[in-house]
Coordinates of C-alpha atoms in Angstrom, one line a residue:
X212 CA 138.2 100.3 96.3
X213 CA 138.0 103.6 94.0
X214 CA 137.6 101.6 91.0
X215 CA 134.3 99.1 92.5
X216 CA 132.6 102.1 92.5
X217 CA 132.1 103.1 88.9
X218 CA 131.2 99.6 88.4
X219 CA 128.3 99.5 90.9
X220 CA 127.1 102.6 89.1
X221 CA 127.0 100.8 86.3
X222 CA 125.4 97.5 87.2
X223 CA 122.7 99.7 88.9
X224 CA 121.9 101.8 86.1
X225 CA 121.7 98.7 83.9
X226 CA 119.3 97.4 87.1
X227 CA 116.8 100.6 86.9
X228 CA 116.6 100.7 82.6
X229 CA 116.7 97.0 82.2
X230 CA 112.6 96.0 81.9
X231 CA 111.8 93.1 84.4
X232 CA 109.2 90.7 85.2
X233 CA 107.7 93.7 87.5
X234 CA 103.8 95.5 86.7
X235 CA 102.2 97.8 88.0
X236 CA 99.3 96.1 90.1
X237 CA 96.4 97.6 91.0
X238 CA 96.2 98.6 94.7
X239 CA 93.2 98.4 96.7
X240 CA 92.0 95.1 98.7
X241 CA 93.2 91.4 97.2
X242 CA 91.5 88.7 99.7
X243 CA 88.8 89.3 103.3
X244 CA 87.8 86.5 105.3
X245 CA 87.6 84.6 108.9
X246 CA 90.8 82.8 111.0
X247 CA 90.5 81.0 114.1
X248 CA 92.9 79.0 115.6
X249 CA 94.3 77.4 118.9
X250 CA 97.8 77.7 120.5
X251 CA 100.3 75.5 119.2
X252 CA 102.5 75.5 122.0
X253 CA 102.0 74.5 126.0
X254 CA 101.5 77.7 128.2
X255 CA 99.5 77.8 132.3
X256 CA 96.9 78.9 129.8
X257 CA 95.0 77.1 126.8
X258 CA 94.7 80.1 124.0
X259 CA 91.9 80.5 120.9
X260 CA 92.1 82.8 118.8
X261 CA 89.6 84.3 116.1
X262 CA 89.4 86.9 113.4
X263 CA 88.4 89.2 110.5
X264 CA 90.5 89.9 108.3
X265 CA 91.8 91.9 105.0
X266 CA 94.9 92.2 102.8
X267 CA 95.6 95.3 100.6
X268 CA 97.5 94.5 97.4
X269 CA 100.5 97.3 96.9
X270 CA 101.3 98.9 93.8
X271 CA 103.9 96.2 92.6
X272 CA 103.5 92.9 91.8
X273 CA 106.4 90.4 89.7
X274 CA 105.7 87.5 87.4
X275 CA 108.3 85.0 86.5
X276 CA 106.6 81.9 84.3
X277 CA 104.4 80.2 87.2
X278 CA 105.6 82.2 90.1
X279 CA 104.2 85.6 91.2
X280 CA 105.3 87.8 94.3
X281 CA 103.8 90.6 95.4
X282 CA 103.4 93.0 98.6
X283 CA 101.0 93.0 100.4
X284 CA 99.2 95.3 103.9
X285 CA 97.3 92.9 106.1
X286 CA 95.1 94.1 109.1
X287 CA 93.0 92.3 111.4
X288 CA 90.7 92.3 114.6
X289 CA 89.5 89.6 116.6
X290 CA 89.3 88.2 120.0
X291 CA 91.9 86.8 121.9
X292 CA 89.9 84.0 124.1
X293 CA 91.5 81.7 127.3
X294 CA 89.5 80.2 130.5
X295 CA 86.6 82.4 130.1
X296 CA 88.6 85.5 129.5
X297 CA 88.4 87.8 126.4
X298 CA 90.2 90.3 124.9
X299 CA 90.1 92.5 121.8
X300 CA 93.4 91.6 119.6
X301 CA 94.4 93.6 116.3
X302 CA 97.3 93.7 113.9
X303 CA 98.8 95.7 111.2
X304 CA 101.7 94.8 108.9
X305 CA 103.3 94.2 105.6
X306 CA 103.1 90.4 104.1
X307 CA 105.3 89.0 101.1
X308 CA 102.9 86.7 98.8
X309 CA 104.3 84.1 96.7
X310 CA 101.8 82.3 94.0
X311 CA 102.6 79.3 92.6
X312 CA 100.6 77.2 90.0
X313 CA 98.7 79.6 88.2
X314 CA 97.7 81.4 91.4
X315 CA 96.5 78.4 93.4
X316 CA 98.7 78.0 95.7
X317 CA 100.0 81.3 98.1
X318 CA 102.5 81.6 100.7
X319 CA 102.3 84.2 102.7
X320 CA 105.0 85.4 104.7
X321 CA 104.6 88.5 107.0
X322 CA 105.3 90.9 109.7
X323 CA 103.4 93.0 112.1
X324 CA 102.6 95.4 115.0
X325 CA 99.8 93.7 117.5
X326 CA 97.7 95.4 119.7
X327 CA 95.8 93.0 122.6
X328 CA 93.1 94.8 125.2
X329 CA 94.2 92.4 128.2
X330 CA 98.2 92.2 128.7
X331 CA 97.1 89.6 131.1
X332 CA 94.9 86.6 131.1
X333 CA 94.6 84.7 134.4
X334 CA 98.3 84.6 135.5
X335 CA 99.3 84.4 132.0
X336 CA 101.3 88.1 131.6
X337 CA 102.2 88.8 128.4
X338 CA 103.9 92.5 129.8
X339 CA 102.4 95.0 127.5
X340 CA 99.4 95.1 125.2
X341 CA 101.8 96.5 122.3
X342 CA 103.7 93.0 120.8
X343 CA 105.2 92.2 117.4
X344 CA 104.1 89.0 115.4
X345 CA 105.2 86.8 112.8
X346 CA 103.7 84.4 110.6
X347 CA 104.2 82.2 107.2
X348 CA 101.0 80.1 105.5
X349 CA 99.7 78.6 103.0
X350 CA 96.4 79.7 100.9
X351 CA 95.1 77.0 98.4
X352 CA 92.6 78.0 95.9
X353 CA 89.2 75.9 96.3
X354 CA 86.9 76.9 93.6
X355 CA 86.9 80.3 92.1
X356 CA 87.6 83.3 94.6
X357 CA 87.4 81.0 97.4
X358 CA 90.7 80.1 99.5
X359 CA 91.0 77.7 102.5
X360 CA 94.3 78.5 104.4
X361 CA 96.9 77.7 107.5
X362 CA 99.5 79.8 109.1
X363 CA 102.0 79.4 111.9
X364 CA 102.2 82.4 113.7
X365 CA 104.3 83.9 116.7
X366 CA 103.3 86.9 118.9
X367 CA 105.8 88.2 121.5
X368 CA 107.4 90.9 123.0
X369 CA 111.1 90.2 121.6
X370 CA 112.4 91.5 125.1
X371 CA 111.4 94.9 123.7
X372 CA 109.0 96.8 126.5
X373 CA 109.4 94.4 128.3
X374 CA 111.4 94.1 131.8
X375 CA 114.9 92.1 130.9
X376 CA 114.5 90.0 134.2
X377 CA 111.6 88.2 133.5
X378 CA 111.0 85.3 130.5
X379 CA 109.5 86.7 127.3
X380 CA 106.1 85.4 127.5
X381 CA 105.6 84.9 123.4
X382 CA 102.4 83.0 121.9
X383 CA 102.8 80.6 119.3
X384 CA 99.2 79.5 117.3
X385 CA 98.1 77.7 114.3
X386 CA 95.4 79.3 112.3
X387 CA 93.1 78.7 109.9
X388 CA 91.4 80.7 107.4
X389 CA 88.2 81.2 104.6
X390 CA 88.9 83.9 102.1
X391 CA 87.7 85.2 99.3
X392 CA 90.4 86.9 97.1
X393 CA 89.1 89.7 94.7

């Protein structure tokens, strides 16, 4: 074990002074547009969902021949909409965005902290207005800044804040977006 460790020293100074495929990118907001979408799943309640949105490119950004990856910050606000009910519905979180094809193509993979006005909608409890979400996507490239997209995402409690003797009532919805990236 003693002699791993002046190996991993090595292997991670080599890491830090070797020059990569990483740039510094310019920080400040990379795409804004609309979502909507409808629940993807069957609950007691139908679900709709729609949206502003707006991603914030991070300092970083890595190029390897066609393939780019770069964090990103996405926030949103919207309205979370079922049997006449509505309800305020924000998020907050980091994405991962891989572009392929000369930046045509994106998927977008990402994390984040949700905040819905109405924990409840007509029987349907989701048990706190605090939740987590999840979602991957795709963003295609239309025509100069303009990107048509689709994402699969997942909003739920996790059992976290949530009593353990009752189901975790998550929400499952696909979405889909108009953006212009900048």
């Amino acid at each position: 074990m003693p002699r791993t460790l002046p190996f991993f020293l090595i292997l991670i100074t080599i890491y830090i002074l070797y020059p990569t495929g990483g740039v510094a990118a310019e920080p400040g907001i990379t795409a804004a547009g609309v979502r909507g979408g409808f629940q993807a799943t069957p609950r007691k309640k139908y679900f709709h969902q729609y949206e502003a949105f707006a991603r914030f490119g991070l300092p970083w950004e890595w190029r390897f021949d066609e393939i780019g990856i770069a964090p990103q910050i996405e926030l949103s606000a919207g309205n979370l909409h079922s049997n006449g009910k509505d309800g305020f519905i924000g998020s907050l979180g980091p994405n991962l965005n891989l572009d392929f094809f000369d930046r045509k193509l994106d998927l977008v993979l990402g994390i984040n902290l949700l905040y819905i006005m109405e924990r409840s909608y007509d029987g349907q409890d989701f048990g706190n207005n605090l939740m987590f979400g999840a979602h991957i996507g795709l963003d295609y490239l239309l025509f100069s800044g303009l990107k048509a997209g689709y994402r699969f995402q997942h909003m739920s409690l996790n059992k976290i804040l949530y009593d353990h003797n009752r189901p975790n009532p998550g929400l499952d919805m696909h979405m889909f977006s108009l953006s212009w990236q900048f």
